[in-house]
Short mmCIF file of C-alpha atoms in Angstrom, two decimals:
data_model
loop_
_atom_site.label_atom_id
_atom_site.label_comp_id
_atom_site.label_asym_id
_atom_site.label_seq_id
_atom_site.Cartn_x
_atom_site.Cartn_y
_atom_site.Cartn_z
CA UNK A 6 0.01 0.02 -0.01
CA UNK A 7 1.31 3.43 -0.93
CA UNK A 8 2.04 5.66 2.09
CA UNK A 9 3.82 8.78 3.22
CA UNK A 10 7.35 7.74 4.02
CA UNK A 11 8.96 11.06 5.10
CA UNK A 12 8.09 14.70 5.70
CA UNK A 13 10.62 17.52 6.12
CA UNK A 14 10.31 21.30 5.80
CA UNK A 15 12.26 24.51 6.24
CA UNK A 16 10.98 26.41 9.25
CA UNK A 17 10.52 30.15 8.78
CA UNK A 18 13.29 32.38 10.12
CA UNK A 19 16.05 29.78 9.51
CA UNK A 20 19.31 30.42 7.65
CA UNK A 21 20.26 29.11 4.28
CA UNK A 22 23.38 27.01 4.61
CA UNK A 23 25.49 26.85 1.49
CA UNK A 24 26.29 23.19 1.68
CA UNK A 25 22.83 21.71 2.28
CA UNK A 26 19.12 22.27 2.21
CA UNK A 27 17.84 23.43 5.60
CA UNK A 28 15.18 20.86 6.46
CA UNK A 29 13.79 19.45 9.74
CA UNK A 30 11.91 16.19 9.95
CA UNK A 31 8.30 16.03 11.10
CA UNK A 32 6.03 13.18 11.98
CA UNK A 33 2.94 15.26 11.26
CA UNK A 34 2.27 18.55 9.45
CA UNK A 35 -0.66 20.61 8.34
CA UNK A 36 -0.96 21.30 4.63
CA UNK A 37 -2.54 24.71 3.97
CA UNK A 38 -4.68 25.09 0.85
CA UNK A 39 -2.77 26.98 -1.84
CA UNK A 40 0.18 27.55 0.52
CA UNK A 41 2.02 24.37 1.33
CA UNK A 42 3.26 23.07 4.71
CA UNK A 43 2.17 25.35 7.57
CA UNK A 44 5.19 27.18 8.97
CA UNK A 45 7.33 26.30 5.99
CA UNK A 46 9.61 28.91 4.40
CA UNK A 47 8.51 27.60 0.89
CA UNK A 48 4.76 27.99 1.76
CA UNK A 49 3.48 30.42 -0.84
CA UNK A 50 0.77 31.00 -3.39
CA UNK A 51 2.91 29.77 -6.29
CA UNK A 52 3.23 26.41 -7.95
CA UNK A 53 6.27 25.60 -5.82
CA UNK A 54 4.28 24.79 -2.64
CA UNK A 55 5.52 21.19 -2.28
CA UNK A 56 8.42 19.15 -3.60
CA UNK A 57 7.24 15.51 -3.75
CA UNK A 58 9.39 12.44 -4.57
CA UNK A 59 8.99 8.65 -4.53
CA UNK A 60 11.06 6.61 -2.10
CA UNK A 61 12.03 4.07 -4.74
CA UNK A 62 13.45 6.79 -6.97
CA UNK A 63 15.42 8.14 -3.98
CA UNK A 64 16.84 4.65 -3.46
CA UNK A 65 17.96 4.51 -7.10
CA UNK A 66 19.58 7.92 -6.81
CA UNK A 67 21.27 6.91 -3.58
CA UNK A 68 22.78 3.83 -5.36
CA UNK A 69 24.20 6.30 -7.82
CA UNK A 70 25.98 8.29 -5.13
CA UNK A 71 23.47 11.07 -4.55
CA UNK A 72 22.82 12.17 -0.92
CA UNK A 73 19.27 11.02 -0.26
CA UNK A 74 18.64 11.25 3.48
CA UNK A 75 15.37 13.08 4.19
CA UNK A 76 15.48 16.51 2.65
CA UNK A 77 18.89 16.15 1.05
CA UNK A 78 17.48 16.17 -2.44
CA UNK A 79 15.46 19.31 -1.65
CA UNK A 80 12.19 17.29 -1.33
CA UNK A 81 9.61 17.77 1.38
CA UNK A 82 7.34 14.80 1.10
CA UNK A 83 8.46 11.32 0.14
CA UNK A 84 5.86 8.68 -0.93
CA UNK A 85 6.60 4.94 -0.83
CA UNK A 86 4.91 2.19 -2.82
CA UNK A 87 3.57 4.56 -5.49
CA UNK A 88 4.39 4.09 -9.13
CA UNK A 89 6.25 7.26 -10.14
CA UNK A 90 4.03 7.35 -13.27
CA UNK A 91 1.14 8.28 -10.89
CA UNK A 92 2.91 11.64 -10.43
CA UNK A 93 1.73 12.84 -13.82
CA UNK A 94 0.85 16.56 -14.15
CA UNK A 95 -2.76 17.23 -13.11
CA UNK A 96 -3.17 14.14 -10.93
CA UNK A 97 -4.93 14.64 -7.61
CA UNK A 98 -3.44 12.57 -4.72
CA UNK A 99 -4.86 12.17 -1.26
CA UNK A 100 -2.33 12.28 1.62
CA UNK A 101 -3.98 11.91 5.05
CA UNK A 102 -6.68 14.58 5.21
CA UNK A 103 -5.15 16.63 2.37
CA UNK A 104 -5.31 16.51 -1.38
CA UNK A 105 -2.49 17.75 -3.62
CA UNK A 106 -2.38 18.41 -7.32
CA UNK A 107 0.66 17.32 -9.18
CA UNK A 108 2.35 20.03 -11.22
CA UNK A 109 5.45 20.05 -13.28
CA UNK A 110 8.52 17.89 -12.93
CA UNK A 111 11.21 19.31 -10.73
CA UNK A 112 14.42 20.07 -12.66
CA UNK A 113 16.95 21.04 -10.08
CA UNK A 114 19.15 24.12 -10.18
CA UNK A 115 22.78 25.26 -9.68
CA UNK A 116 22.20 25.12 -5.92
CA UNK A 117 21.18 21.42 -6.26
CA UNK A 118 24.36 20.75 -8.21
CA UNK A 119 26.52 22.47 -5.64
CA UNK A 120 24.97 20.68 -2.70
CA UNK A 121 24.97 17.28 -4.32
CA UNK A 122 28.36 17.67 -6.11
CA UNK A 123 26.71 16.19 -9.24
CA UNK A 124 25.21 17.54 -12.39
CA UNK A 125 21.39 17.87 -12.36
CA UNK A 126 21.27 16.18 -15.69
CA UNK A 127 22.30 12.89 -13.97
CA UNK A 128 18.97 13.03 -12.17
CA UNK A 129 16.91 14.46 -14.97
CA UNK A 130 13.28 13.29 -14.82
CA UNK A 131 13.79 11.78 -11.36
CA UNK A 132 13.73 14.75 -9.02
CA UNK A 133 10.03 14.42 -8.26
CA UNK A 134 7.33 16.99 -8.91
CA UNK A 135 6.16 20.32 -7.70
CA UNK A 136 2.67 20.14 -6.30
CA UNK A 137 -0.05 22.44 -4.95
CA UNK A 138 -2.31 21.88 -1.98
CA UNK A 139 -5.98 21.91 -3.11
CA UNK A 140 -7.48 20.59 0.11
CA UNK A 141 -5.76 21.40 3.41
CA UNK A 142 -5.47 19.15 6.40
CA UNK A 143 -3.11 17.08 8.48
CA UNK A 144 -0.63 14.60 6.90
CA UNK A 145 1.50 12.21 8.93
CA UNK A 146 4.32 9.78 8.14
CA UNK A 147 2.53 6.47 7.54
CA UNK A 148 -0.64 7.91 6.16
CA UNK A 149 -2.11 6.14 3.14
CA UNK A 150 -1.71 7.69 -0.30
CA UNK A 151 -4.48 7.48 -2.82
CA UNK A 152 -4.44 8.53 -6.40
CA UNK A 153 -7.79 10.16 -7.03
CA UNK A 154 -7.90 11.41 -10.57
CA UNK A 155 -6.10 13.30 -13.27
CA UNK A 156 -7.42 16.66 -14.41
CA UNK A 157 -6.36 19.10 -17.08
#
């Protein structure tokens, strides 16, 4: 059964270290409609509300030498047991009490390359997706993940 494997976020009023992404683990968070994780520095009204990845993809990247501990790839929510193809743009996915809408593929940036010490092209198409929160609510590690529908 697909489930939430990991949640991390960047608390507001934290620094921005040059050598890593600032992330703290959480067992439970509240997703805020059209904002992201409550209290997260990235929480905004843009399409970059959440960075979502699959655990299986992280395991592949880890085997290739990427740093993949929670938050090290810049992700916030990791889903396990979900076919990465389910993360197609427009798909609605239920996480705990919340529903997210999958947006575009995440591409990485120069900061990603500097932190990882690897070219982003080596992870092309495998850095997860950007998603928006369409229904707010609590999400916890271990919560079931359900693919609801794809929309345009």
